[in-house]
Coordinates of C-alpha atoms and ligand atoms in Angstrom, one line a residue:
M1 CA 106.7 83.2 -138.7
L2 CA 109.0 83.3 -141.5
L3 CA 111.8 85.1 -139.5
A4 CA 111.8 82.1 -137.0
T5 CA 112.9 80.0 -139.9
L6 CA 115.8 82.0 -140.9
P7 CA 119.3 80.2 -140.2
A8 CA 120.5 81.7 -136.9
R9 CA 124.1 82.1 -138.2
Y10 CA 123.1 84.6 -141.1
A11 CA 119.9 85.8 -139.7
R12 CA 121.3 89.3 -138.7
W13 CA 122.4 90.2 -142.3
I14 CA 119.7 88.7 -144.0
S15 CA 117.0 90.7 -142.2
D16 CA 116.7 93.2 -139.4
V17 CA 115.4 90.2 -137.1
S18 CA 115.6 91.1 -133.5
V19 CA 115.6 88.8 -130.5
G20 CA 115.4 91.8 -128.2
N21 CA 111.9 91.9 -126.2
E22 CA 109.8 94.8 -124.6
L23 CA 109.9 94.5 -120.8
A24 CA 107.6 95.8 -117.9
P25 CA 108.9 98.5 -115.5
D26 CA 109.8 95.6 -113.2
G27 CA 111.7 93.6 -115.8
Q28 CA 109.2 91.0 -116.4
A29 CA 108.2 90.3 -120.0
K30 CA 105.4 92.9 -121.5
Y31 CA 104.0 90.0 -123.5
V32 CA 104.6 86.3 -123.9
P33 CA 102.9 83.5 -126.1
H34 CA 99.2 82.9 -125.0
G35 CA 99.9 79.4 -123.8
L36 CA 102.3 80.7 -121.3
R37 CA 99.9 83.4 -120.1
V38 CA 97.5 80.6 -119.5
I39 CA 99.8 78.7 -117.4
E40 CA 100.6 81.8 -115.4
A41 CA 96.9 82.4 -114.8
L42 CA 96.5 78.8 -113.6
L43 CA 99.4 79.3 -111.1
L44 CA 98.0 82.6 -109.9
E45 CA 94.7 80.8 -108.8
R46 CA 97.1 78.9 -106.3
F47 CA 99.9 81.1 -105.7
H48 CA 100.5 84.6 -104.6
P49 CA 101.6 86.9 -107.6
R50 CA 104.9 87.8 -105.7
D51 CA 106.0 84.4 -106.1
I52 CA 105.8 84.0 -109.6
A53 CA 107.6 86.0 -112.4
V54 CA 107.3 85.5 -116.3
C55 CA 110.5 86.8 -118.0
F56 CA 112.6 86.2 -121.1
P57 CA 116.0 84.5 -121.0
D58 CA 117.8 87.7 -120.8
Q59 CA 116.4 88.5 -117.6
F60 CA 117.0 85.0 -116.0
E61 CA 119.8 86.6 -113.7
R62 CA 117.0 89.1 -112.2
F63 CA 114.5 86.5 -111.6
I64 CA 116.2 83.1 -110.9
G65 CA 118.0 83.0 -107.7
D66 CA 118.8 81.0 -104.5
D67 CA 115.1 80.9 -103.6
T68 CA 113.6 79.5 -107.0
Q69 CA 112.0 76.3 -106.5
V70 CA 110.5 75.6 -109.9
V71 CA 111.2 77.0 -113.7
G72 CA 108.6 76.4 -116.4
V73 CA 109.5 76.9 -119.9
H74 CA 107.3 77.5 -123.1
A75 CA 108.4 75.6 -126.1
H76 CA 106.7 76.6 -129.4
N77 CA 109.2 74.9 -131.8
P78 CA 112.3 74.2 -129.5
L79 CA 114.4 72.1 -132.0
G80 CA 113.0 74.0 -135.2
I81 CA 111.7 70.7 -136.5
A82 CA 108.2 71.9 -137.2
F83 CA 106.9 72.6 -140.7
A84 CA 108.5 75.7 -142.1
A85 CA 111.2 76.2 -139.8
D86 CA 112.7 72.8 -140.7
I87 CA 112.7 73.5 -144.3
Y88 CA 113.9 76.9 -144.9
S89 CA 117.0 77.2 -142.7
R90 CA 118.3 74.0 -144.8
F91 CA 118.4 76.2 -147.9
W92 CA 121.5 77.9 -146.3
G93 CA 123.5 74.9 -145.7
R94 CA 123.7 71.3 -144.3
D95 CA 124.0 72.2 -140.6
C96 CA 122.1 75.6 -140.5
E97 CA 120.0 75.8 -137.4
S98 CA 117.0 78.1 -137.4
V99 CA 116.4 81.2 -135.1
N100 CA 113.9 79.2 -133.3
A101 CA 116.3 76.3 -132.4
A102 CA 119.1 78.6 -131.6
E103 CA 117.2 80.8 -129.4
F104 CA 115.7 77.9 -127.5
R105 CA 119.0 76.2 -127.1
R106 CA 120.4 79.7 -125.8
M107 CA 117.4 79.6 -123.2
I108 CA 117.7 76.1 -122.0
E109 CA 121.6 76.1 -121.7
H110 CA 121.6 79.4 -120.0
P111 CA 124.3 79.5 -117.4
V112 CA 121.8 80.9 -114.6
L113 CA 119.8 77.8 -115.1
R114 CA 123.0 75.7 -114.8
R115 CA 124.1 77.4 -111.7
H116 CA 120.8 77.1 -109.6
H117 CA 119.3 73.9 -111.0
H118 CA 120.4 71.9 -108.1
H119 CA 117.5 73.5 -106.1
F120 CA 114.8 73.8 -108.6
Q121 CA 112.7 71.7 -110.8
L122 CA 112.6 72.5 -114.5
I123 CA 109.3 71.8 -116.4
V124 CA 109.1 72.3 -120.1
G125 CA 105.5 72.4 -121.9
G126 CA 104.0 73.7 -125.1
P127 CA 102.9 72.8 -128.5
G128 CA 106.5 71.8 -129.4
A129 CA 107.3 69.8 -126.4
W130 CA 107.0 66.6 -128.3
Q131 CA 110.2 67.6 -130.2
I132 CA 112.3 67.4 -127.1
S133 CA 111.2 63.7 -126.6
Q134 CA 111.5 62.8 -130.1
K135 CA 115.0 64.0 -130.4
K136 CA 115.9 62.6 -127.0
M137 CA 117.1 66.0 -125.6
Q138 CA 115.4 65.8 -122.1
D139 CA 118.3 64.4 -120.3
H140 CA 120.9 66.3 -122.3
W141 CA 119.0 69.4 -121.0
A142 CA 118.2 68.1 -117.6
I143 CA 114.5 68.5 -118.0
D144 CA 112.9 67.2 -114.9
C145 CA 109.3 67.0 -116.6
L146 CA 108.1 67.2 -120.0
V147 CA 104.4 68.1 -120.4
D148 CA 103.1 67.3 -123.9
G149 CA 99.6 68.7 -124.7
E150 CA 97.1 70.9 -123.0
A151 CA 98.3 71.4 -119.3
E152 CA 95.1 72.9 -117.7
A153 CA 94.4 69.8 -115.7
C154 CA 98.1 69.2 -114.6
A155 CA 100.1 72.5 -114.5
A156 CA 99.4 73.6 -110.9
D157 CA 99.7 70.3 -109.5
L158 CA 103.1 69.8 -111.0
F159 CA 104.2 73.1 -109.7
T160 CA 102.8 72.3 -106.3
A161 CA 104.7 69.0 -106.3
A162 CA 108.0 70.8 -107.3
L163 CA 107.5 73.2 -104.5
Q164 CA 106.9 70.6 -101.9
G165 CA 110.1 69.0 -103.1
R166 CA 108.4 65.9 -104.5
P167 CA 109.8 64.3 -107.7
L168 CA 107.9 65.1 -110.8
P169 CA 106.9 62.5 -113.3
R170 CA 109.5 62.3 -116.2
S171 CA 106.8 63.0 -118.8
V172 CA 103.0 64.0 -118.6
A173 CA 100.6 63.7 -121.5
G174 CA 98.2 66.7 -121.3
H175 CA 94.5 66.1 -121.8
S176 CA 91.8 68.6 -123.3
P177 CA 90.1 70.6 -120.4
V178 CA 86.4 71.2 -120.2
P179 CA 86.1 75.0 -121.5
A180 CA 85.2 76.1 -117.9
A181 CA 88.8 75.1 -116.7
I182 CA 90.5 77.4 -119.4
P183 CA 91.2 80.4 -117.2
N184 CA 91.0 84.1 -118.3
I185 CA 94.6 85.4 -118.7
R186 CA 96.0 87.9 -116.3
H187 CA 98.3 89.4 -118.4
R188 CA 99.1 90.4 -122.1
S189 CA 100.1 87.7 -124.8
T190 CA 102.0 88.3 -128.0
F191 CA 100.1 89.9 -130.9
G192 CA 97.0 90.3 -128.4
A193 CA 96.5 86.5 -129.0
V194 CA 92.9 85.6 -127.7
E195 CA 91.4 82.2 -127.8
I196 CA 88.1 81.9 -129.4
T197 CA 88.0 78.2 -129.9
R198 CA 90.2 75.2 -128.9
G199 CA 90.7 72.0 -130.9
C200 CA 89.2 71.2 -134.2
G201 CA 87.2 67.9 -134.7
R202 CA 87.9 67.5 -138.5
G203 CA 90.4 64.7 -137.7
C204 CA 93.1 65.2 -140.3
Q205 CA 95.6 62.5 -139.7
F206 CA 98.8 64.5 -139.9
C207 CA 97.7 67.1 -137.5
S208 CA 98.5 67.6 -133.7
I209 CA 95.4 69.7 -133.1
A210 CA 93.3 67.0 -134.2
L211 CA 94.2 65.4 -130.7
R212 CA 92.4 68.2 -129.0
H213 CA 88.8 68.2 -128.3
G214 CA 86.9 70.9 -129.5
A215 CA 85.2 73.8 -127.8
S216 CA 84.2 77.5 -128.1
I217 CA 85.2 79.8 -125.6
P218 CA 82.3 81.5 -124.1
L219 CA 81.9 85.3 -125.5
D220 CA 82.2 86.9 -122.0
H221 CA 85.6 85.0 -121.5
I222 CA 86.8 86.1 -124.8
L223 CA 85.9 89.9 -124.3
A224 CA 87.3 89.8 -120.7
D225 CA 90.8 88.5 -122.3
V226 CA 90.3 91.2 -125.1
R227 CA 90.1 93.9 -122.3
R228 CA 93.0 92.6 -120.5
Q229 CA 95.1 92.9 -123.6
V230 CA 94.0 96.5 -124.3
A231 CA 94.6 97.4 -120.6
E232 CA 98.2 96.3 -121.1
G233 CA 98.9 98.4 -124.2
A234 CA 97.9 96.0 -127.0
D235 CA 95.8 97.5 -129.9
T236 CA 95.7 94.5 -131.9
I237 CA 93.6 91.4 -131.3
M238 CA 94.5 88.2 -132.9
L239 CA 91.8 85.5 -132.7
V240 CA 93.4 82.2 -132.2
T241 CA 91.6 79.2 -133.4
E242 CA 92.2 76.2 -135.7
D243 CA 89.2 77.1 -137.8
L244 CA 87.3 80.4 -137.2
F245 CA 84.0 78.8 -138.7
L246 CA 83.9 76.3 -135.9
Y247 CA 83.0 79.2 -133.3
Q248 CA 79.7 78.2 -131.7
Q249 CA 79.0 76.1 -134.7
G250 CA 75.9 74.1 -135.0
R251 CA 75.7 70.1 -135.4
R252 CA 77.9 68.8 -138.2
F253 CA 80.0 71.8 -138.7
Q254 CA 77.1 74.1 -139.4
T255 CA 78.6 77.8 -139.6
N256 CA 77.0 80.0 -136.8
V257 CA 76.8 83.4 -138.8
P258 CA 75.0 85.3 -136.1
A259 CA 77.5 84.2 -133.3
L260 CA 80.6 85.1 -135.4
Q261 CA 79.2 88.4 -136.3
R262 CA 78.5 89.1 -132.8
L263 CA 81.9 87.9 -131.8
F264 CA 83.6 90.3 -134.4
T265 CA 81.4 93.3 -133.6
S266 CA 81.9 92.8 -129.8
I267 CA 85.7 92.6 -130.0
A268 CA 85.9 95.7 -132.5
A269 CA 83.6 97.5 -130.1
V270 CA 86.0 97.3 -127.0
P271 CA 87.8 100.7 -126.6
G272 CA 91.1 100.6 -127.8
V273 CA 91.0 97.8 -130.1
R274 CA 92.2 99.0 -133.5
H275 CA 93.0 96.1 -135.5
V276 CA 91.4 92.4 -135.5
V277 CA 93.4 89.8 -137.1
V278 CA 92.3 86.3 -137.5
T279 CA 94.4 83.0 -137.7
H280 CA 93.1 79.8 -139.3
G281 CA 90.1 78.8 -141.2
T282 CA 88.8 76.1 -143.6
M283 CA 87.4 76.3 -147.1
A284 CA 84.3 74.4 -147.0
P285 CA 82.5 76.7 -144.8
V286 CA 83.5 79.6 -147.0
V287 CA 81.7 77.8 -150.1
Q288 CA 78.7 76.5 -148.0
S289 CA 77.9 79.7 -146.2
P290 CA 79.5 82.8 -148.3
E291 CA 77.3 85.1 -146.3
V292 CA 79.6 84.5 -143.4
I293 CA 82.3 86.3 -145.1
D294 CA 80.0 89.1 -146.1
A295 CA 78.9 89.3 -142.2
L296 CA 82.8 89.4 -141.1
T297 CA 84.3 91.5 -143.8
P298 CA 83.5 94.9 -142.3
V299 CA 85.5 94.0 -139.2
A300 CA 87.9 91.2 -140.6
V301 CA 89.1 93.6 -143.6
G302 CA 88.1 97.0 -142.1
K303 CA 90.4 96.5 -139.1
S304 CA 92.9 94.5 -140.5
W305 CA 96.6 95.8 -140.3
N306 CA 97.3 94.2 -143.7
Q307 CA 97.2 96.5 -146.9
H308 CA 97.6 95.8 -150.5
P309 CA 97.1 97.6 -153.8
L310 CA 95.0 94.8 -155.2
S311 CA 92.5 95.3 -152.5
T312 CA 89.4 97.4 -153.4
H313 CA 88.7 98.5 -149.8
P314 CA 89.0 102.2 -149.6
E315 CA 92.2 101.8 -147.5
H316 CA 93.3 98.9 -149.5
R317 CA 93.0 96.7 -146.5
Y318 CA 92.8 92.9 -146.8
A319 CA 92.0 90.1 -144.4
M320 CA 94.6 87.4 -144.1
L321 CA 93.4 83.9 -142.9
F322 CA 95.7 80.9 -142.9
I323 CA 94.0 78.0 -144.8
G324 CA 95.5 74.4 -145.2
L325 CA 94.7 73.4 -148.6
E326 CA 97.4 70.4 -148.3
T327 CA 96.9 68.7 -151.7
G328 CA 95.3 68.7 -155.0
S329 CA 94.8 65.0 -155.0
P330 CA 91.4 63.9 -154.1
R331 CA 92.9 60.4 -153.6
L332 CA 95.4 61.8 -150.7
F333 CA 92.6 64.0 -149.5
D334 CA 90.3 61.0 -149.1
Q335 CA 92.9 59.0 -147.4
Y336 CA 94.3 61.4 -144.8
M337 CA 92.0 64.4 -144.4
K338 CA 88.4 63.8 -145.5
G339 CA 86.8 65.9 -142.6
K340 CA 88.6 68.8 -143.9
S341 CA 86.2 69.2 -146.9
Y342 CA 82.9 68.2 -144.9
P343 CA 80.0 68.5 -146.3
Y344 CA 81.6 68.2 -149.5
T345 CA 83.4 65.0 -150.7
P346 CA 87.0 64.6 -151.3
A347 CA 86.5 64.5 -155.0
Q348 CA 85.1 68.0 -154.8
W349 CA 88.0 69.4 -153.1
P350 CA 89.5 71.0 -156.0
D351 CA 86.1 72.9 -156.8
V352 CA 85.8 73.8 -153.1
V353 CA 89.2 75.3 -153.4
L354 CA 88.6 77.3 -156.6
K355 CA 85.2 78.7 -155.4
G356 CA 86.1 79.4 -152.0
M357 CA 89.1 81.4 -153.1
D358 CA 86.8 83.3 -155.5
I359 CA 84.4 84.0 -152.7
L360 CA 87.3 85.2 -150.4
N361 CA 89.0 87.3 -153.1
A362 CA 86.0 89.2 -154.2
R363 CA 85.6 90.3 -150.6
N364 CA 89.3 91.2 -150.1
W365 CA 90.4 88.3 -148.2
F366 CA 93.6 87.2 -149.4
P367 CA 94.4 83.9 -147.6
F368 CA 97.8 82.3 -146.9
C369 CA 97.4 78.7 -147.9
T370 CA 99.7 75.9 -146.8
W371 CA 100.4 72.8 -148.9
I372 CA 102.0 69.5 -147.7
I373 CA 104.4 68.0 -150.3
G374 CA 105.3 64.3 -149.5
L375 CA 102.3 62.8 -147.8
P376 CA 103.1 59.2 -147.4
G377 CA 102.4 57.2 -150.6
E378 CA 102.3 60.5 -152.8
T379 CA 102.8 59.5 -156.5
D380 CA 103.7 61.6 -159.4
A381 CA 100.0 61.4 -160.6
D382 CA 99.1 63.0 -157.1
M383 CA 101.5 65.7 -157.5
K384 CA 100.4 66.5 -161.0
Q385 CA 96.9 67.0 -159.7
S386 CA 98.3 69.4 -157.2
L387 CA 99.9 71.1 -159.8
D388 CA 96.8 71.4 -161.7
L389 CA 95.0 72.9 -159.0
L390 CA 97.7 75.1 -158.4
Y391 CA 97.8 76.5 -162.0
A392 CA 94.0 77.1 -162.0
L393 CA 94.8 79.3 -159.1
K394 CA 97.3 81.6 -160.9
D395 CA 95.1 84.5 -160.9
A396 CA 94.0 84.4 -157.4
K397 CA 95.0 86.7 -154.7
F398 CA 96.8 84.4 -152.1
A399 CA 100.0 83.5 -150.9
A400 CA 101.1 79.7 -151.3
I401 CA 103.2 78.3 -148.7
P402 CA 104.7 74.9 -149.4
T403 CA 105.6 72.6 -146.5
L404 CA 107.2 69.1 -146.3
F405 CA 105.4 66.2 -144.5
I406 CA 106.5 65.8 -140.9
P407 CA 105.2 63.2 -138.7
L408 CA 104.0 64.9 -135.8
D409 CA 104.3 62.5 -132.4
Q410 CA 101.0 61.1 -131.3
T411 CA 99.2 61.9 -134.7
R412 CA 97.9 59.0 -136.9
L413 CA 100.8 59.5 -139.2
G414 CA 103.2 60.0 -136.3
R415 CA 105.2 56.8 -137.3
Q416 CA 105.5 57.5 -140.9
R417 CA 108.6 58.8 -142.6
Q418 CA 109.5 62.5 -142.8
T419 CA 109.8 64.0 -146.3
K420 CA 113.4 65.3 -146.9
L421 CA 114.2 68.1 -149.5
V422 CA 117.2 66.1 -150.8
E423 CA 114.7 63.6 -151.7
L424 CA 112.1 65.8 -153.7
T425 CA 111.4 64.6 -157.1
D426 CA 111.3 67.4 -160.0
L427 CA 107.5 67.5 -159.9
Q428 CA 107.6 68.2 -156.2
W429 CA 110.2 70.9 -156.7
E430 CA 108.2 72.3 -159.4
F431 CA 105.1 72.4 -157.0
F432 CA 107.5 74.0 -154.2
F433 CA 108.7 76.9 -156.5
T434 CA 105.5 77.6 -158.1
C435 CA 104.0 78.3 -154.9
W436 CA 107.0 80.8 -154.2
R437 CA 106.6 82.3 -157.5
Y438 CA 102.8 83.1 -156.5
S439 CA 103.8 84.5 -153.0
L440 CA 106.6 86.6 -154.0
D441 CA 104.6 88.1 -157.2
L442 CA 101.9 88.8 -154.6
F443 CA 104.4 91.1 -152.6
R444 CA 106.7 92.0 -155.1
W445 CA 104.8 95.4 -155.6
R446 CA 106.5 96.4 -152.3
A447 CA 110.0 95.7 -153.9
K448 CA 109.6 96.3 -157.6
D449 CA 113.2 97.6 -157.7
I450 CA 114.6 94.3 -156.3
A451 CA 112.8 91.9 -158.6
W452 CA 115.7 91.8 -160.9
K453 CA 118.0 90.7 -158.1
Y454 CA 115.6 87.8 -157.5
A455 CA 116.1 86.8 -161.3
L456 CA 120.1 87.2 -161.0
G457 CA 120.1 85.6 -157.4
V458 CA 118.7 82.2 -158.9
P459 CA 121.5 81.1 -161.0
I460 CA 124.0 82.3 -158.5
Y461 CA 122.3 80.3 -155.7
Y462 CA 121.6 77.2 -158.0
S463 CA 125.2 76.9 -159.0
L464 CA 126.9 77.7 -155.8
L465 CA 124.7 76.2 -153.2
G466 CA 121.3 74.6 -154.4
R467 CA 122.8 72.1 -156.7
R468 CA 125.3 70.9 -154.3
L469 CA 122.8 70.7 -151.4
F470 CA 119.6 69.2 -153.3
G471 CA 120.7 68.0 -156.7
R472 CA 119.6 69.0 -160.3
N473 CA 115.8 68.1 -159.5
M474 CA 115.4 71.5 -158.2
K475 CA 116.9 73.5 -161.1
Y476 CA 113.8 74.5 -163.4
G477 CA 111.4 75.0 -160.7
L478 CA 113.7 77.3 -158.9
F479 CA 114.3 79.3 -162.2
R480 CA 110.5 79.7 -162.6
V481 CA 110.6 81.8 -159.3
G482 CA 113.0 84.1 -161.2
H483 CA 110.6 84.4 -164.2
Y484 CA 112.9 82.8 -166.7
P485 CA 111.4 82.5 -170.1
E486 CA 108.5 79.8 -170.3
R487 CA 109.5 78.7 -173.6
W488 CA 112.8 77.2 -172.1
L489 CA 111.2 76.2 -168.8
R490 CA 108.0 74.3 -170.3
R491 CA 110.2 71.8 -172.1
H492 CA 111.4 70.7 -168.7
L493 CA 108.5 71.3 -166.3
Y494 CA 105.0 70.0 -166.1
L495 CA 103.1 73.2 -166.0
D496 CA 103.2 75.8 -169.0
F497 CA 102.9 79.4 -168.0
S498 CA 103.2 80.8 -171.3
G499 CA 99.4 81.0 -171.6
N500 CA 99.1 78.4 -174.4
L501 CA 97.0 75.8 -172.4
P502 CA 93.9 76.5 -170.2
P503 CA 94.0 75.3 -166.8
R504 CA 92.6 71.8 -166.0
Y505 CA 90.1 73.2 -163.5
S506 CA 88.0 76.4 -163.7
I507 CA 86.0 78.0 -161.0
P508 CA 82.7 76.2 -160.7
S509 CA 79.6 78.3 -160.5
S510 CA 78.3 76.4 -157.7
V511 CA 79.3 73.6 -155.5
P512 CA 76.4 71.2 -154.6
V513 CA 76.3 69.8 -151.2
P514 CA 76.0 66.0 -151.4
D515 CA 73.3 64.3 -149.6
H516 CA 74.9 62.5 -146.6
R517 CA 71.8 61.1 -145.1
A518 CA 72.5 57.6 -146.4
R519 CA 76.0 57.4 -144.9
P520 CA 77.8 60.1 -142.9
A521 CA 81.0 61.4 -144.8
I522 CA 83.0 61.4 -141.7
P523 CA 83.0 59.2 -138.8
E524 CA 81.0 60.1 -135.8
D525 CA 84.0 60.4 -133.5
Q526 CA 85.2 63.3 -135.6
H527 CA 82.2 65.5 -134.6
A528 CA 83.7 66.2 -131.0
M529 CA 83.0 70.1 -131.7
N530 CA 79.2 69.4 -132.2
L531 CA 78.3 67.9 -128.8
A532 CA 76.0 69.7 -126.6
P533 CA 77.6 70.8 -123.1
G534 CA 77.9 68.0 -120.7
E535 CA 77.5 65.3 -123.6
P536 CA 80.5 62.8 -123.1
R537 CA 83.4 63.5 -125.3
T538 CA 85.4 61.1 -127.5
R539 CA 88.9 61.6 -128.5
A540 CA 88.9 63.4 -131.9
A541 CA 91.4 61.4 -133.7
Ligands
B12_1 C1 99.4 82.0 -132.4 C2 100.4 81.1 -132.9 C3 101.6 81.5 -133.4 C4 102.0 83.0 -133.2 C5 102.8 83.2 -131.9 C6 102.2 84.2 -131.3 C7 102.8 83.9 -129.8 N1 104.1 83.7 -129.6 O1 102.0 83.8 -128.8 C8 102.8 83.1 -134.6 C9 102.1 83.5 -135.7 C10 104.2 84.1 -134.5 C11 103.3 81.7 -134.6 C12 104.5 81.4 -135.1 C13 105.0 80.0 -135.5 N2 104.2 78.9 -135.1 CO1 102.6 78.9 -134.3 N3 101.0 78.9 -133.6 C14 99.9 79.7 -133.2 C15 98.6 79.0 -132.8 C16 97.8 79.4 -133.9 C17 98.0 79.4 -131.4 C18 98.9 79.4 -130.3 C19 98.1 79.4 -128.8 O2 98.1 80.5 -128.4 N4 97.3 78.5 -128.7 C20 96.6 78.4 -127.5 C21 97.2 78.0 -126.2 C22 96.5 78.0 -125.0 O3 97.8 76.7 -126.5 P1 99.3 76.2 -126.3 O4 100.0 77.4 -126.6 O5 99.6 75.0 -126.9 O6 99.5 76.0 -124.7 C23 99.0 75.0 -123.9 C24 100.1 74.0 -123.9 O7 100.8 73.7 -124.9 C25 100.5 74.1 -122.6 N5 101.9 75.0 -122.4 C26 102.1 76.1 -123.2 N6 103.2 76.6 -122.6 C27 103.7 75.8 -121.6 C28 104.6 75.9 -120.4 C29 104.7 75.1 -119.4 C30 105.6 75.2 -118.3 C31 103.6 73.9 -119.4 C32 103.7 72.9 -118.3 C33 102.7 73.9 -120.2 C34 102.5 74.9 -121.3 O8 99.6 74.7 -121.8 C35 98.7 75.5 -122.4 C36 97.4 75.5 -122.1 O9 96.7 74.0 -122.3 C37 99.1 77.7 -132.5 C38 98.0 76.6 -133.0 C39 97.1 76.4 -131.7 N7 95.9 76.4 -131.8 O10 97.7 76.1 -130.8 C40 100.2 77.6 -133.8 C41 101.3 76.4 -133.5 C42 101.6 76.3 -132.1 N8 102.4 77.0 -134.2 C43 103.2 76.3 -135.1 C44 104.4 76.5 -135.5 C45 104.9 75.4 -136.3 C46 104.8 77.8 -135.6 C47 106.1 78.3 -136.3 C48 107.4 77.3 -135.8 C49 105.9 78.2 -137.7 C50 107.2 78.3 -138.6 N9 107.8 79.3 -138.9 O11 107.7 77.1 -138.9 C51 106.3 79.7 -135.8 C52 107.4 79.9 -134.9 C53 107.1 80.7 -133.7 C54 108.1 81.3 -132.8 N10 108.3 82.6 -132.7 O12 109.0 80.7 -132.1 C55 102.7 74.8 -134.6 C56 103.5 74.0 -133.6 C57 103.6 72.6 -134.4 C58 104.3 71.7 -133.3 N11 103.5 71.1 -132.6 O13 105.6 71.5 -133.4 C59 101.2 75.0 -134.2 C60 100.6 74.1 -133.3 C61 100.2 75.3 -135.5 C62 100.2 73.9 -136.3 N12 98.9 73.2 -136.0 O14 101.1 73.5 -137.0 N13 102.5 80.8 -134.1
SF4_2 S1 91.1 71.1 -140.4 FE1 92.6 69.2 -140.0 S2 94.6 70.2 -140.2 FE2 93.2 71.9 -139.9 S3 93.3 71.9 -137.4 FE3 91.4 70.8 -138.1 S4 92.4 68.7 -138.1 FE4 93.9 70.0 -138.1

């Protein structure tokens, strides 16, 4: 994820980033993003395998020729303007393009596409398709049809229309399929990604996944996908979900511990599976049902590929889970994402975060937590609450990943203004860099010998580039990353890491579940995940 955010211009000498890919003997891709495998599976239901090829741009020459009638492209982050990629490439200069964006441009402007485009139609889809319409690049790249959203219901028809030479609609808005319409993949996907749920239902106003209806994928379907991955050489299975704890949930986000345990043990028991890794989760279920973490730990930690000396597991393994914490301000939380803490109230959010982190850490789960800086209407008072919460987490084992608010198309906050690095206040910069101090400290054990280089690099970066690009507001927060003396920094910053002041929040012994009987805490339409099969579904957000 981080490599995708590097500036393309310098990527090769900052890291050993490689854009080379593994190929099958016939030159097709050995593995590709899961969404593209879903499209391939849909096409294979209608067309013969010899008429379809799934390949990387470097093999276009081999697979795109005079008889090609349609080309489909998967776009994860085509212009590099999704959360992290947009921010981190900017640290290297004003016009730095991220690896993500540069690679997409290299693909979509490939000479082979140009040469043959007069006899095929070009369809682009994927989670980042919205970026192309937002930046008005569809005509520039001669894209005939842009598919925004889930494509189970439309992909095969679009490809059929293209084959018949019929004109395609310029854009198509995808719709959530019924779970039965999601096909089993026919070939391996990157990182052994296997979907276990689709959509969410908690209804956060900034989130594009909130637009997808929620559904759990049946266990048989999941296991068939796992076996397919393993059969083609994968030894790691990555469970793709927006929230692990939504899997086969009961009404009102009730965590289904037996179903989750069965899922994990069944996947781990498939011969050839060495590692099982999880993607996203939320904090509230951890606090409400800590027994779920106990139940999943043998597989989630025992079969994780991550290791850290702070883990008490015999092989020092730890489970990594992405959790969106977003803000420490109950006011902003209430305004934009109150479903995320259900059954707890927004006012309980700091307690939920601290208690959940404590439960996870005690069982060797070290989450990667994302935060959003600059939510619409964020004030200094909100930022101070976020800093207070962050400070209370100073001894926790987790990585903190700051992102800036980006209005994603079609979300409820889609028309709001994007937050820009140059506009950050000193408090927001302090938050940004305190996150990075935590994250770098967590992983510094791997590179103890280069810690002094960080410290030295900070003033060099600030005077040569940082101050020019972003102004003086960033200064003291940046120096905190390099562990410069607190007796100097605390005069300029809000938090004081010299140990003189106790944190404003502490880990609660328990977090009481409020009585929601009088009035539901989140609107009914945000419970799309909880509908019985066949019940009509309403749009989640
Ligand atoms: C797994 C994953 C990853 C993996 C990628 C593994 C892989 N390559 O397969 C890793 C960890 C590497 C990753 C990295 C990043 N990711 Co990611 N990732 C996901 C995640 C959790 C699951 C993706 C998935 O498999 N979904 C299930 C499939 C079925 O859905 P889908 O891909 O959207 O496919 C459907 C449609 O989009 C469409 N479709 C897809 N391809 C095509 C092609 C054609 C021709 C057509 C017609 C339709 C079509 O049909 C599919 C079926 O309905 C999603 C969140 C999510 N739940 O989707 C985030 C998500 C896609 N990632 C996201 C981001 C931002 C990134 C990064 C850019 C982060 C960063 N560094 O800034 C990086 C860069 C990735 C890269 N290399 O380019 C965002 C995208 C935001 C946006 N809408 O712009 C998402 C939505 C997470 C989020 N909520 O913010 N990611
Ligand atoms: S909890 Fe909120 S941010 Fe996370 S996937 Fe669900 S709607 Fe999106």
